[in-house]
PDB file of C-alpha atoms in Angstrom:
ATOM      1  CA  MET A   1       7.713  49.362  39.981  1.00 54.00           C
ATOM      2  CA  THR A   2       8.137  46.381  37.902  1.00 58.00           C
ATOM      3  CA  PRO A   3       6.421  43.145  39.221  1.00 59.00           C
ATOM      4  CA  SER A   4       8.906  40.310  39.971  1.00 61.00           C
ATOM      5  CA  PRO A   5       8.437  37.022  37.892  1.00 65.00           C
ATOM      6  CA  SER A   6       6.693  34.483  39.244  1.00 67.00           C
ATOM      7  CA  PRO A   7       8.856  31.646  40.731  1.00 76.00           C
ATOM      8  CA  ILE A   8       9.095  28.463  38.567  1.00 78.00           C
ATOM      9  CA  ASN A   9       7.139  25.563  40.198  1.00 79.00           C
ATOM     10  CA  ARG A  10       9.822  23.019  39.844  1.00 83.00           C
ATOM     11  CA  PRO A  11       7.279  20.196  41.234  1.00 83.00           C
ATOM     12  CA  ALA A  12       5.103  20.980  38.267  1.00 82.00           C
ATOM     13  CA  VAL A  13       7.973  20.977  35.838  1.00 84.00           C
ATOM     14  CA  VAL A  14       9.289  17.783  36.896  1.00 89.00           C
ATOM     15  CA  ALA A  15       5.714  16.349  36.550  1.00 88.00           C
ATOM     16  CA  VAL A  16       5.108  17.316  33.250  1.00 86.00           C
ATOM     17  CA  SER A  17       8.434  16.242  32.029  1.00 91.00           C
ATOM     18  CA  LEU A  18       7.778  12.950  33.637  1.00 94.00           C
ATOM     19  CA  TRP A  19       4.493  12.502  31.991  1.00 93.00           C
ATOM     20  CA  VAL A  20       5.965  13.629  28.744  1.00 91.00           C
ATOM     21  CA  GLY A  21       8.541  10.796  28.739  1.00 95.00           C
ATOM     22  CA  LEU A  22       6.218   8.512  29.670  1.00 96.00           C
ATOM     23  CA  LEU A  23       3.853   9.463  26.576  1.00 95.00           C
ATOM     24  CA  ILE A  24       6.996   9.621  24.313  1.00 94.00           C
ATOM     25  CA  GLY A  25       7.765   5.812  26.018  1.00 96.00           C
ATOM     26  CA  ILE A  26       4.468   4.745  25.057  1.00 97.00           C
ATOM     27  CA  SER A  27       4.073   6.111  21.635  1.00 96.00           C
ATOM     28  CA  ARG A  28       7.682   4.536  20.773  1.00 96.00           C
ATOM     29  CA  TRP A  29       6.147   0.949  21.708  1.00 97.00           C
ATOM     30  CA  VAL A  30       2.935   1.442  19.780  1.00 97.00           C
ATOM     31  CA  GLY A  31       5.091   2.689  16.618  1.00 96.00           C
ATOM     32  CA  LEU A  32       7.258  -0.253  17.125  1.00 96.00           C
ATOM     33  CA  GLN A  33       3.805  -2.720  17.116  1.00 97.00           C
ATOM     34  CA  SER A  34       2.831  -1.362  14.181  1.00 95.00           C
ATOM     35  CA  TYR A  35       5.049  -3.459  12.347  1.00 95.00           C
ATOM     36  CA  TYR A  36       2.860  -6.749  13.359  1.00 94.00           C
ATOM     37  CA  TRP A  37       0.139  -5.030  11.704  1.00 94.00           C
ATOM     38  CA  PHE A  38       1.423  -5.664   8.513  1.00 93.00           C
ATOM     39  CA  PRO A  39       1.988  -9.166   6.057  1.00 93.00           C
ATOM     40  CA  VAL A  40       5.367 -10.130   5.953  1.00 94.00           C
ATOM     41  CA  GLN A  41       7.714  -7.987   4.237  1.00 95.00           C
ATOM     42  CA  ALA A  42       8.604  -9.738   0.700  1.00 95.00           C
ATOM     43  CA  SER A  43      10.110  -6.685  -1.321  1.00 93.00           C
ATOM     44  CA  ASN A  44      13.116  -4.253  -1.142  1.00 91.00           C
ATOM     45  CA  ALA A  45      10.567  -1.764  -0.760  1.00 91.00           C
ATOM     46  CA  ALA A  46       8.541  -2.947   2.058  1.00 94.00           C
ATOM     47  CA  PRO A  47      11.153  -2.148   4.679  1.00 94.00           C
ATOM     48  CA  LEU A  48      10.913   1.590   3.824  1.00 93.00           C
ATOM     49  CA  VAL A  49       7.094   1.527   3.631  1.00 94.00           C
ATOM     50  CA  ASP A  50       6.841  -0.167   7.028  1.00 95.00           C
ATOM     51  CA  GLY A  51       9.378   2.447   8.736  1.00 95.00           C
ATOM     52  CA  LEU A  52       7.449   5.427   7.231  1.00 95.00           C
ATOM     53  CA  PHE A  53       4.404   4.052   8.416  1.00 95.00           C
ATOM     54  CA  SER A  54       5.959   3.260  12.100  1.00 96.00           C
ATOM     55  CA  PHE A  55       7.095   6.998  12.340  1.00 95.00           C
ATOM     56  CA  GLU A  56       3.649   8.252  11.427  1.00 95.00           C
ATOM     57  CA  THR A  57       2.209   6.086  14.058  1.00 96.00           C
ATOM     58  CA  THR A  58       4.626   7.264  16.681  1.00 96.00           C
ATOM     59  CA  ILE A  59       3.776  10.586  16.058  1.00 94.00           C
ATOM     60  CA  GLY A  60       0.171  10.291  15.816  1.00 94.00           C
ATOM     61  CA  THR A  61      -0.063   8.407  19.007  1.00 96.00           C
ATOM     62  CA  PHE A  62       2.101  11.068  20.650  1.00 94.00           C
ATOM     63  CA  VAL A  63      -0.040  13.607  19.584  1.00 93.00           C
ATOM     64  CA  PHE A  64      -3.697  11.998  20.528  1.00 95.00           C
ATOM     65  CA  LEU A  65      -2.327  11.052  23.974  1.00 96.00           C
ATOM     66  CA  ALA A  66      -1.015  14.671  24.434  1.00 93.00           C
ATOM     67  CA  VAL A  67      -4.311  16.197  23.745  1.00 92.00           C
ATOM     68  CA  ALA A  68      -5.950  13.844  25.528  1.00 95.00           C
ATOM     69  CA  SER A  69      -3.961  14.144  28.428  1.00 94.00           C
ATOM     70  CA  VAL A  70      -4.412  18.340  28.163  1.00 90.00           C
ATOM     71  CA  MET A  71      -8.301  17.976  27.904  1.00 91.00           C
ATOM     72  CA  ALA A  72      -8.432  15.319  31.134  1.00 93.00           C
ATOM     73  CA  TRP A  73      -6.501  17.640  33.212  1.00 90.00           C
ATOM     74  CA  VAL A  74      -8.459  21.025  32.224  1.00 86.00           C
ATOM     75  CA  ILE A  75     -11.596  18.628  32.995  1.00 87.00           C
ATOM     76  CA  LEU A  76     -10.616  17.345  36.288  1.00 87.00           C
ATOM     77  CA  ARG A  77      -8.863  20.257  37.488  1.00 84.00           C
ATOM     78  CA  HIS A  78     -10.663  23.552  36.360  1.00 81.00           C
ATOM     79  CA  ARG A  79     -14.237  22.065  36.529  1.00 81.00           C
ATOM     80  CA  ALA A  80     -16.456  24.153  37.874  1.00 80.00           C
ATOM     81  CA  GLU A  81     -18.076  23.560  41.785  1.00 82.00           C
ATOM     82  CA  LYS A  82     -21.470  21.973  41.936  1.00 82.00           C
ATOM     83  CA  TYR A  83     -24.208  24.950  41.470  1.00 84.00           C
ATOM     84  CA  ASP A  84     -21.505  27.404  39.991  1.00 82.00           C
ATOM     85  CA  ALA A  85     -23.606  29.186  37.165  1.00 81.00           C
ATOM     86  CA  SER A  86     -21.163  32.217  36.923  1.00 83.00           C
ATOM     87  CA  ASP A  87     -19.118  33.022  34.050  1.00 81.00           C
ATOM     88  CA  ALA A  88     -15.754  31.609  33.588  1.00 75.00           C
ATOM     89  CA  GLU A  89     -12.607  34.376  34.218  1.00 77.00           C
ATOM     90  CA  PRO A  90     -11.757  36.149  30.660  1.00 78.00           C
ATOM     91  CA  ILE A  91      -8.312  35.539  29.857  1.00 76.00           C
ATOM     92  CA  GLU A  92      -6.860  37.474  26.943  1.00 78.00           C
ATOM     93  CA  GLY A  93      -3.873  35.739  24.428  1.00 79.00           C
ATOM     94  CA  ASN A  94      -0.935  33.979  25.411  1.00 82.00           C
ATOM     95  CA  THR A  95       1.636  34.985  23.013  1.00 86.00           C
ATOM     96  CA  LYS A  96       4.390  32.054  24.475  1.00 85.00           C
ATOM     97  CA  LEU A  97       1.628  29.502  24.476  1.00 83.00           C
ATOM     98  CA  GLU A  98       0.433  30.356  21.000  1.00 88.00           C
ATOM     99  CA  ILE A  99       3.799  30.116  19.788  1.00 90.00           C
ATOM    100  CA  ILE A 100       4.291  26.679  21.578  1.00 87.00           C
ATOM    101  CA  TRP A 101       1.384  25.257  20.331  1.00 84.00           C
ATOM    102  CA  THR A 102       2.186  26.302  16.910  1.00 91.00           C
ATOM    103  CA  ALA A 103       6.092  25.310  16.709  1.00 93.00           C
ATOM    104  CA  ILE A 104       4.974  21.865  18.055  1.00 88.00           C
ATOM    105  CA  PRO A 105       2.832  20.743  15.022  1.00 88.00           C
ATOM    106  CA  PHE A 106       5.003  22.414  12.639  1.00 93.00           C
ATOM    107  CA  VAL A 107       8.242  20.541  13.548  1.00 92.00           C
ATOM    108  CA  LEU A 108       6.058  17.276  13.617  1.00 90.00           C
ATOM    109  CA  VAL A 109       4.657  17.940  10.206  1.00 92.00           C
ATOM    110  CA  MET A 110       8.066  18.803   9.020  1.00 94.00           C
ATOM    111  CA  ALA A 111       9.511  15.763  10.308  1.00 93.00           C
ATOM    112  CA  ILE A 112       6.896  13.790   8.451  1.00 93.00           C
ATOM    113  CA  ALA A 113       7.426  15.516   5.309  1.00 94.00           C
ATOM    114  CA  VAL A 114      11.353  14.874   5.392  1.00 94.00           C
ATOM    115  CA  TYR A 115      11.096  11.174   6.305  1.00 94.00           C
ATOM    116  CA  ALA A 116       8.236  10.703   3.105  1.00 92.00           C
ATOM    117  CA  MET A 117      10.660  12.367   0.798  1.00 93.00           C
ATOM    118  CA  LYS A 118      13.445  10.452   1.693  1.00 91.00           C
ATOM    119  CA  VAL A 119      11.576   6.964   1.417  1.00 90.00           C
ATOM    120  CA  ASN A 120      10.037   8.595  -1.793  1.00 86.00           C
ATOM    121  CA  THR A 121      13.595   9.161  -3.124  1.00 86.00           C
ATOM    122  CA  SER A 122      14.650   5.670  -1.959  1.00 84.00           C
ATOM    123  CA  LEU A 123      11.633   4.269  -3.737  1.00 80.00           C
ATOM    124  CA  GLY A 124      12.398   6.098  -7.115  1.00 75.00           C
ATOM    125  CA  VAL A 125      15.959   4.738  -6.847  1.00 62.00           C
ATOM    126  CA  LEU A 126      14.748   1.366  -6.248  1.00 60.00           C
ATOM    127  CA  GLY A 127      12.396   1.322  -8.809  1.00 56.00           C
ATOM    128  CA  PRO A 128      11.720   4.435 -11.164  1.00 50.00           C
ATOM    129  CA  MET A 129       8.603   4.179 -13.219  1.00 55.00           C
ATOM    130  CA  GLU A 130       7.644   5.265 -16.563  1.00 57.00           C
ATOM    131  CA  HIS A 131       4.557   6.099 -18.251  1.00 55.00           C
ATOM    132  CA  ILE A 132       4.382   5.419 -22.052  1.00 57.00           C
ATOM    133  CA  HIS A 133       1.566   6.492 -24.337  1.00 58.00           C
ATOM    134  CA  LEU A 134       0.571   3.406 -26.125  1.00 54.00           C
ATOM    135  CA  ALA A 135      -0.502   5.091 -29.364  1.00 54.00           C
ATOM    136  CA  ASP A 136       2.920   6.926 -29.328  1.00 54.00           C
ATOM    137  CA  ALA A 137       4.881   3.368 -28.754  1.00 48.00           C
ATOM    138  CA  ARG A 138       2.904   1.887 -31.732  1.00 48.00           C
ATOM    139  CA  GLU A 139       3.720   4.720 -33.860  1.00 50.00           C
ATOM    140  CA  GLN A 140       7.258   5.186 -32.972  1.00 47.00           C
ATOM    141  CA  GLN A 141       8.148   1.116 -32.494  1.00 47.00           C
ATOM    142  CA  GLY A 142       5.916   0.052 -35.303  1.00 45.00           C
ATOM    143  CA  GLY A 143       3.990  -2.453 -32.593  1.00 44.00           C
ATOM    144  CA  TYR A 144       2.727  -3.223 -29.051  1.00 40.00           C
ATOM    145  CA  PRO A 145       4.997  -2.179 -26.658  1.00 41.00           C
ATOM    146  CA  GLY A 146       5.042  -5.527 -25.019  1.00 41.00           C
ATOM    147  CA  ASP A 147       6.729  -7.103 -27.976  1.00 44.00           C
ATOM    148  CA  ARG A 148      10.026  -5.772 -27.622  1.00 43.00           C
ATOM    149  CA  LEU A 149      10.322  -5.983 -23.732  1.00 44.00           C
ATOM    150  CA  PRO A 150      13.740  -6.209 -22.214  1.00 45.00           C
ATOM    151  CA  ALA A 151      14.651  -9.981 -21.247  1.00 40.00           C
ATOM    152  CA  GLU A 152      14.445  -9.289 -17.568  1.00 65.00           C
ATOM    153  CA  SER A 153      10.724  -7.893 -17.932  1.00 86.00           C
ATOM    154  CA  ILE A 154       7.523  -9.131 -17.436  1.00 94.00           C
ATOM    155  CA  GLU A 155       4.136  -7.976 -19.243  1.00 95.00           C
ATOM    156  CA  VAL A 156       1.327  -7.606 -16.713  1.00 96.00           C
ATOM    157  CA  VAL A 157      -1.819  -7.429 -18.787  1.00 96.00           C
ATOM    158  CA  ALA A 158      -5.184  -6.347 -16.607  1.00 95.00           C
ATOM    159  CA  ARG A 159      -8.360  -6.917 -17.943  1.00 94.00           C
ATOM    160  CA  GLN A 160     -11.884  -7.305 -16.469  1.00 93.00           C
ATOM    161  CA  TRP A 161     -11.595  -9.336 -14.412  1.00 92.00           C
ATOM    162  CA  SER A 162      -8.316 -11.089 -14.649  1.00 94.00           C
ATOM    163  CA  TRP A 163      -4.596 -10.723 -15.058  1.00 95.00           C
ATOM    164  CA  GLU A 164      -2.230 -12.259 -17.414  1.00 96.00           C
ATOM    165  CA  PHE A 165       2.005 -12.198 -17.224  1.00 97.00           C
ATOM    166  CA  ARG A 166       3.761 -12.684 -20.231  1.00 95.00           C
ATOM    167  CA  TYR A 167       7.619 -14.023 -19.882  1.00 95.00           C
ATOM    168  CA  PRO A 168       8.834 -12.715 -23.498  1.00 90.00           C
ATOM    169  CA  GLU A 169      12.252 -14.556 -22.658  1.00 86.00           C
ATOM    170  CA  ALA A 170      10.822 -17.817 -22.585  1.00 87.00           C
ATOM    171  CA  GLY A 171       7.563 -17.180 -24.636  1.00 91.00           C
ATOM    172  CA  VAL A 172       5.359 -17.962 -21.771  1.00 94.00           C
ATOM    173  CA  SER A 173       2.213 -16.701 -20.137  1.00 95.00           C
ATOM    174  CA  SER A 174       0.251 -17.859 -17.085  1.00 96.00           C
ATOM    175  CA  THR A 175      -1.914 -16.191 -14.769  1.00 96.00           C
ATOM    176  CA  GLU A 176      -0.168 -16.825 -12.018  1.00 95.00           C
ATOM    177  CA  LEU A 177       2.667 -14.660 -11.443  1.00 96.00           C
ATOM    178  CA  HIS A 178       6.445 -16.323 -10.648  1.00 96.00           C
ATOM    179  CA  LEU A 179       9.366 -14.216  -9.432  1.00 95.00           C
ATOM    180  CA  PRO A 180      13.210 -15.184  -9.019  1.00 94.00           C
ATOM    181  CA  LEU A 181      13.994 -14.047  -5.490  1.00 93.00           C
ATOM    182  CA  ASP A 182      16.292 -11.121  -5.043  1.00 91.00           C
ATOM    183  CA  GLN A 183      16.757 -10.392  -8.720  1.00 91.00           C
ATOM    184  CA  PRO A 184      15.289  -6.636 -10.136  1.00 90.00           C
ATOM    185  CA  VAL A 185      11.990  -7.473 -12.044  1.00 92.00           C
ATOM    186  CA  THR A 186      10.636  -4.755 -14.607  1.00 91.00           C
ATOM    187  CA  PHE A 187       6.765  -4.766 -14.769  1.00 92.00           C
ATOM    188  CA  ARG A 188       5.282  -3.471 -17.734  1.00 93.00           C
ATOM    189  CA  LEU A 189       1.841  -2.790 -16.990  1.00 94.00           C
ATOM    190  CA  VAL A 190      -0.837  -2.305 -19.269  1.00 95.00           C
ATOM    191  CA  SER A 191      -4.682  -2.259 -19.233  1.00 94.00           C
ATOM    192  CA  GLU A 192      -7.075  -3.784 -22.217  1.00 93.00           C
ATOM    193  CA  ASP A 193     -10.111  -1.779 -20.705  1.00 91.00           C
ATOM    194  CA  VAL A 194     -10.225   0.488 -17.626  1.00 93.00           C
ATOM    195  CA  LEU A 195      -8.245   1.279 -14.801  1.00 94.00           C
ATOM    196  CA  HIS A 196      -7.087  -1.037 -12.612  1.00 95.00           C
ATOM    197  CA  GLY A 197      -4.648  -0.997  -9.427  1.00 94.00           C
ATOM    198  CA  PHE A 198      -1.569  -3.833  -9.465  1.00 95.00           C
ATOM    199  CA  TYR A 199      -1.413  -3.964  -5.573  1.00 95.00           C
ATOM    200  CA  ILE A 200       0.631  -7.131  -3.764  1.00 95.00           C
ATOM    201  CA  PRO A 201       0.428  -6.253  -0.045  1.00 95.00           C
ATOM    202  CA  ALA A 202       3.279  -8.372   1.096  1.00 95.00           C
ATOM    203  CA  PHE A 203       5.274  -5.871  -1.245  1.00 95.00           C
ATOM    204  CA  ARG A 204       4.010  -2.741  -0.191  1.00 92.00           C
ATOM    205  CA  LEU A 205       4.089  -1.148  -3.587  1.00 87.00           C
ATOM    206  CA  LYS A 206       1.015  -0.161  -6.036  1.00 90.00           C
ATOM    207  CA  GLN A 207       0.641   1.266  -9.253  1.00 91.00           C
ATOM    208  CA  ASP A 208      -2.686   2.438 -11.176  1.00 92.00           C
ATOM    209  CA  VAL A 209      -2.866   0.528 -14.690  1.00 94.00           C
ATOM    210  CA  ILE A 210      -4.235   3.349 -16.987  1.00 92.00           C
ATOM    211  CA  PRO A 211      -5.778   2.608 -20.291  1.00 93.00           C
ATOM    212  CA  GLY A 212      -3.999   3.942 -23.024  1.00 90.00           C
ATOM    213  CA  ARG A 213      -0.262   3.831 -21.188  1.00 90.00           C
ATOM    214  CA  ALA A 214       2.245   1.236 -20.515  1.00 91.00           C
ATOM    215  CA  ILE A 215       3.843   1.965 -17.252  1.00 90.00           C
ATOM    216  CA  ASN A 216       7.298   0.442 -16.059  1.00 89.00           C
ATOM    217  CA  PHE A 217       7.034  -0.769 -12.394  1.00 85.00           C
ATOM    218  CA  ASN A 218      10.318  -2.340 -10.712  1.00 87.00           C
ATOM    219  CA  LEU A 219      10.826  -4.069  -7.483  1.00 88.00           C
ATOM    220  CA  THR A 220      12.786  -7.010  -6.100  1.00 91.00           C
ATOM    221  CA  PRO A 221      11.455  -9.812  -4.565  1.00 94.00           C
ATOM    222  CA  THR A 222      13.135 -10.682  -0.912  1.00 94.00           C
ATOM    223  CA  ARG A 223      11.188 -13.693   0.586  1.00 95.00           C
ATOM    224  CA  ILE A 224      10.351 -16.946  -0.985  1.00 96.00           C
ATOM    225  CA  GLY A 225       6.584 -17.673  -0.483  1.00 95.00           C
ATOM    226  CA  ARG A 226       3.247 -17.338  -2.346  1.00 96.00           C
ATOM    227  CA  TYR A 227       1.432 -13.730  -2.011  1.00 96.00           C
ATOM    228  CA  ARG A 228      -1.397 -12.526  -3.424  1.00 95.00           C
ATOM    229  CA  LEU A 229      -1.867 -10.042  -6.095  1.00 95.00           C
ATOM    230  CA  ARG A 230      -5.329  -7.766  -5.575  1.00 94.00           C
ATOM    231  CA  ASP A 231      -6.646  -5.301  -8.124  1.00 94.00           C
ATOM    232  CA  SER A 232      -7.090  -2.107  -5.544  1.00 92.00           C
ATOM    233  CA  GLN A 233      -9.312  -0.122  -7.885  1.00 92.00           C
ATOM    234  CA  PHE A 234     -12.742  -0.324  -8.334  1.00 92.00           C
ATOM    235  CA  SER A 235     -12.970  -2.041 -12.096  1.00 88.00           C
ATOM    236  CA  GLY A 236     -16.494  -3.163 -12.078  1.00 87.00           C
ATOM    237  CA  THR A 237     -18.855  -5.882 -10.579  1.00 88.00           C
ATOM    238  CA  TRP A 238     -16.215  -8.516 -10.070  1.00 88.00           C
ATOM    239  CA  PHE A 239     -12.938  -6.438  -9.438  1.00 89.00           C
ATOM    240  CA  ALA A 240     -12.802  -7.929  -5.586  1.00 90.00           C
ATOM    241  CA  ALA A 241     -12.160 -11.151  -7.584  1.00 90.00           C
ATOM    242  CA  ASN A 242      -9.472  -9.676  -9.668  1.00 93.00           C
ATOM    243  CA  GLN A 243      -6.719 -11.718  -7.768  1.00 94.00           C
ATOM    244  CA  ALA A 244      -4.018 -14.223  -8.739  1.00 95.00           C
ATOM    245  CA  ASP A 245      -1.189 -15.712  -6.996  1.00 95.00           C
ATOM    246  CA  VAL A 246       2.826 -14.654  -6.495  1.00 96.00           C
ATOM    247  CA  VAL A 247       5.093 -17.044  -6.364  1.00 96.00           C
ATOM    248  CA  VAL A 248       8.665 -16.174  -4.856  1.00 96.00           C
ATOM    249  CA  GLU A 249      11.083 -18.758  -5.859  1.00 95.00           C
ATOM    250  CA  SER A 250      14.956 -19.069  -5.623  1.00 95.00           C
ATOM    251  CA  SER A 251      16.565 -18.608  -9.420  1.00 93.00           C
ATOM    252  CA  ASP A 252      17.024 -22.369 -10.233  1.00 95.00           C
ATOM    253  CA  ALA A 253      13.274 -23.219  -9.225  1.00 96.00           C
ATOM    254  CA  TYR A 254      12.373 -19.857 -11.486  1.00 95.00           C
ATOM    255  CA  GLN A 255      14.276 -21.151 -14.354  1.00 93.00           C
ATOM    256  CA  ALA A 256      12.891 -24.566 -14.030  1.00 95.00           C
ATOM    257  CA  TRP A 257       9.270 -23.660 -13.911  1.00 95.00           C
ATOM    258  CA  LEU A 258       9.901 -21.433 -16.978  1.00 94.00           C
ATOM    259  CA  LYS A 259      11.185 -24.454 -18.760  1.00 94.00           C
ATOM    260  CA  ASN A 260       8.132 -26.248 -17.772  1.00 95.00           C
ATOM    261  CA  ALA A 261       5.796 -23.783 -18.336  1.00 94.00           C
ATOM    262  CA  ALA A 262       7.477 -23.384 -22.178  1.00 94.00           C
ATOM    263  CA  SER A 263       6.524 -27.162 -22.898  1.00 93.00           C
ATOM    264  CA  GLN A 264       2.799 -26.999 -22.049  1.00 94.00           C
ATOM    265  CA  PRO A 265       0.074 -26.191 -24.659  1.00 94.00           C
ATOM    266  CA  LEU A 266      -1.885 -22.826 -24.507  1.00 94.00           C
ATOM    267  CA  GLN A 267      -5.008 -23.324 -22.430  1.00 94.00           C
ATOM    268  CA  SER A 268      -7.844 -21.352 -20.541  1.00 93.00           C
ATOM    269  CA  GLY A 269      -6.512 -19.289 -17.620  1.00 93.00           C
ATOM    270  CA  LEU A 270      -7.841 -18.738 -14.317  1.00 91.00           C
ATOM    271  CA  SER A 271     -10.926 -16.297 -13.945  1.00 91.00           C
ATOM    272  CA  ASP A 272     -13.046 -16.502 -10.949  1.00 90.00           C
ATOM    273  CA  ALA A 273     -15.382 -13.451 -12.536  1.00 91.00           C
ATOM    274  CA  VAL A 274     -16.408 -15.652 -15.712  1.00 91.00           C
ATOM    275  CA  ILE A 275     -17.002 -18.667 -13.508  1.00 90.00           C
ATOM    276  CA  GLU A 276     -19.167 -16.507 -11.171  1.00 88.00           C
ATOM    277  CA  TYR A 277     -20.857 -14.612 -14.343  1.00 88.00           C
ATOM    278  CA  GLY A 278     -21.774 -18.076 -15.589  1.00 88.00           C
ATOM    279  CA  GLU A 279     -23.378 -19.024 -12.596  1.00 87.00           C
ATOM    280  CA  ARG A 280     -25.236 -15.954 -11.929  1.00 87.00           C
ATOM    281  CA  LYS A 281     -26.574 -16.100 -15.825  1.00 86.00           C
ATOM    282  CA  GLN A 282     -28.079 -19.639 -15.019  1.00 86.00           C
ATOM    283  CA  LEU A 283     -30.510 -18.106 -11.841  1.00 86.00           C
ATOM    284  CA  LYS A 284     -34.204 -17.205 -12.691  1.00 84.00           C
ATOM    285  CA  ASN A 285     -33.395 -13.594 -11.600  1.00 86.00           C
ATOM    286  CA  PRO A 286     -29.950 -12.890 -12.510  1.00 80.00           C
ATOM    287  CA  GLY A 287     -29.967  -8.957 -10.884  1.00 79.00           C
ATOM    288  CA  TRP A 288     -29.097  -5.974 -12.087  1.00 81.00           C
ATOM    289  CA  ALA A 289     -27.239  -5.749 -15.437  1.00 80.00           C
ATOM    290  CA  THR A 290     -23.519  -5.863 -15.535  1.00 84.00           C
ATOM    291  CA  VAL A 291     -20.632  -5.884 -17.951  1.00 87.00           C
ATOM    292  CA  PRO A 292     -19.608  -9.341 -19.098  1.00 90.00           C
ATOM    293  CA  PRO A 293     -16.157 -10.345 -17.966  1.00 93.00           C
ATOM    294  CA  ALA A 294     -13.568 -10.882 -20.492  1.00 93.00           C
ATOM    295  CA  PRO A 295     -12.851 -14.382 -21.782  1.00 93.00           C
ATOM    296  CA  PRO A 296     -10.037 -15.838 -19.623  1.00 92.00           C
ATOM    297  CA  PRO A 297      -6.640 -15.480 -21.446  1.00 93.00           C
ATOM    298  CA  GLN A 298      -4.988 -18.295 -23.293  1.00 94.00           C
ATOM    299  CA  VAL A 299      -1.794 -19.322 -20.970  1.00 95.00           C
ATOM    300  CA  ASN A 300       0.973 -21.634 -20.689  1.00 95.00           C
ATOM    301  CA  VAL A 301       0.180 -22.256 -17.011  1.00 94.00           C
ATOM    302  CA  PRO A 302      -2.930 -21.290 -15.268  1.00 94.00           C
ATOM    303  CA  GLY A 303      -1.787 -21.925 -11.952  1.00 89.00           C
ATOM    304  CA  SER A 304      -4.194 -22.167  -8.707  1.00 86.00           C
ATOM    305  CA  ASN A 305      -6.040 -19.844  -6.818  1.00 80.00           C
ATOM    306  CA  SER A 306      -6.764 -22.112  -4.019  1.00 84.00           C
ATOM    307  CA  LEU A 307      -3.131 -22.670  -2.450  1.00 87.00           C
ATOM    308  CA  PRO A 308      -2.741 -21.115   1.012  1.00 88.00           C
ATOM    309  CA  HIS A 309      -0.725 -17.633   0.563  1.00 85.00           C
ATOM    310  CA  ASP A 310       1.032 -15.758   3.219  1.00 86.00           C
ATOM    311  CA  ALA A 311      -0.354 -12.539   2.358  1.00 77.00           C
TER     312      ALA A 311
END
């Protein structure tokens, strides 16, 4: 005689459903709060990256709370009685439960993967990156790639440990990056020594600057302000000091800055590493040996590294 199926425990189903709904609500709230963990959004890529992070935070929070809830339930509901030293009841595999705990992580991981691919596709449309071997460029074009940049491009030169920004249209160079608001910009990233990382937190995009290659990197600034460029790769002793201000301004202000910069004579740019290296050499015990910083680049506008910035 076939045993009748066990009746559904409706109160338990309702309780579990309400608890899962509560966990979903808390997870969604934490995901929305994650937007406040970042600097301001200052590029067209920032909302896409923040949206993906919020989605992943929501799922991660739900998984964490769900697992913690199950653990707490098991500890409180199924704990052994005091002085009970007997073995637990042997339980064979539960096919239905195994399918559930395999299917749920699969669905969550696939959801993250689909969302991430969608964001990466959108970022590729906003600003595709192109890697060019400098040796090939010199051979094919008869010179350095930066000598024939498009008018809207800015060449970014990374060194140990300073940044230099060249504006070929205006014949201007600086150690402070200026960008026009809401206008696409193409950066030509090159390194004169080791691996560096071009990273502006407010823009949410990072690109390694690889020696021997010129990398085109596109973005559009969307918020007026002063931000901070940081070297995200360990490039030596003073890599943490390898920073520069990024000024996003109106198109008129940007053109006025270019015009004024073009009238300025060349002078030494900013390099905190050179200053710190010089101070260290004056000590009786300068410490361990290190690579001397590259001389400060000769630029029209050194800029400032002491003004307050948004991010």
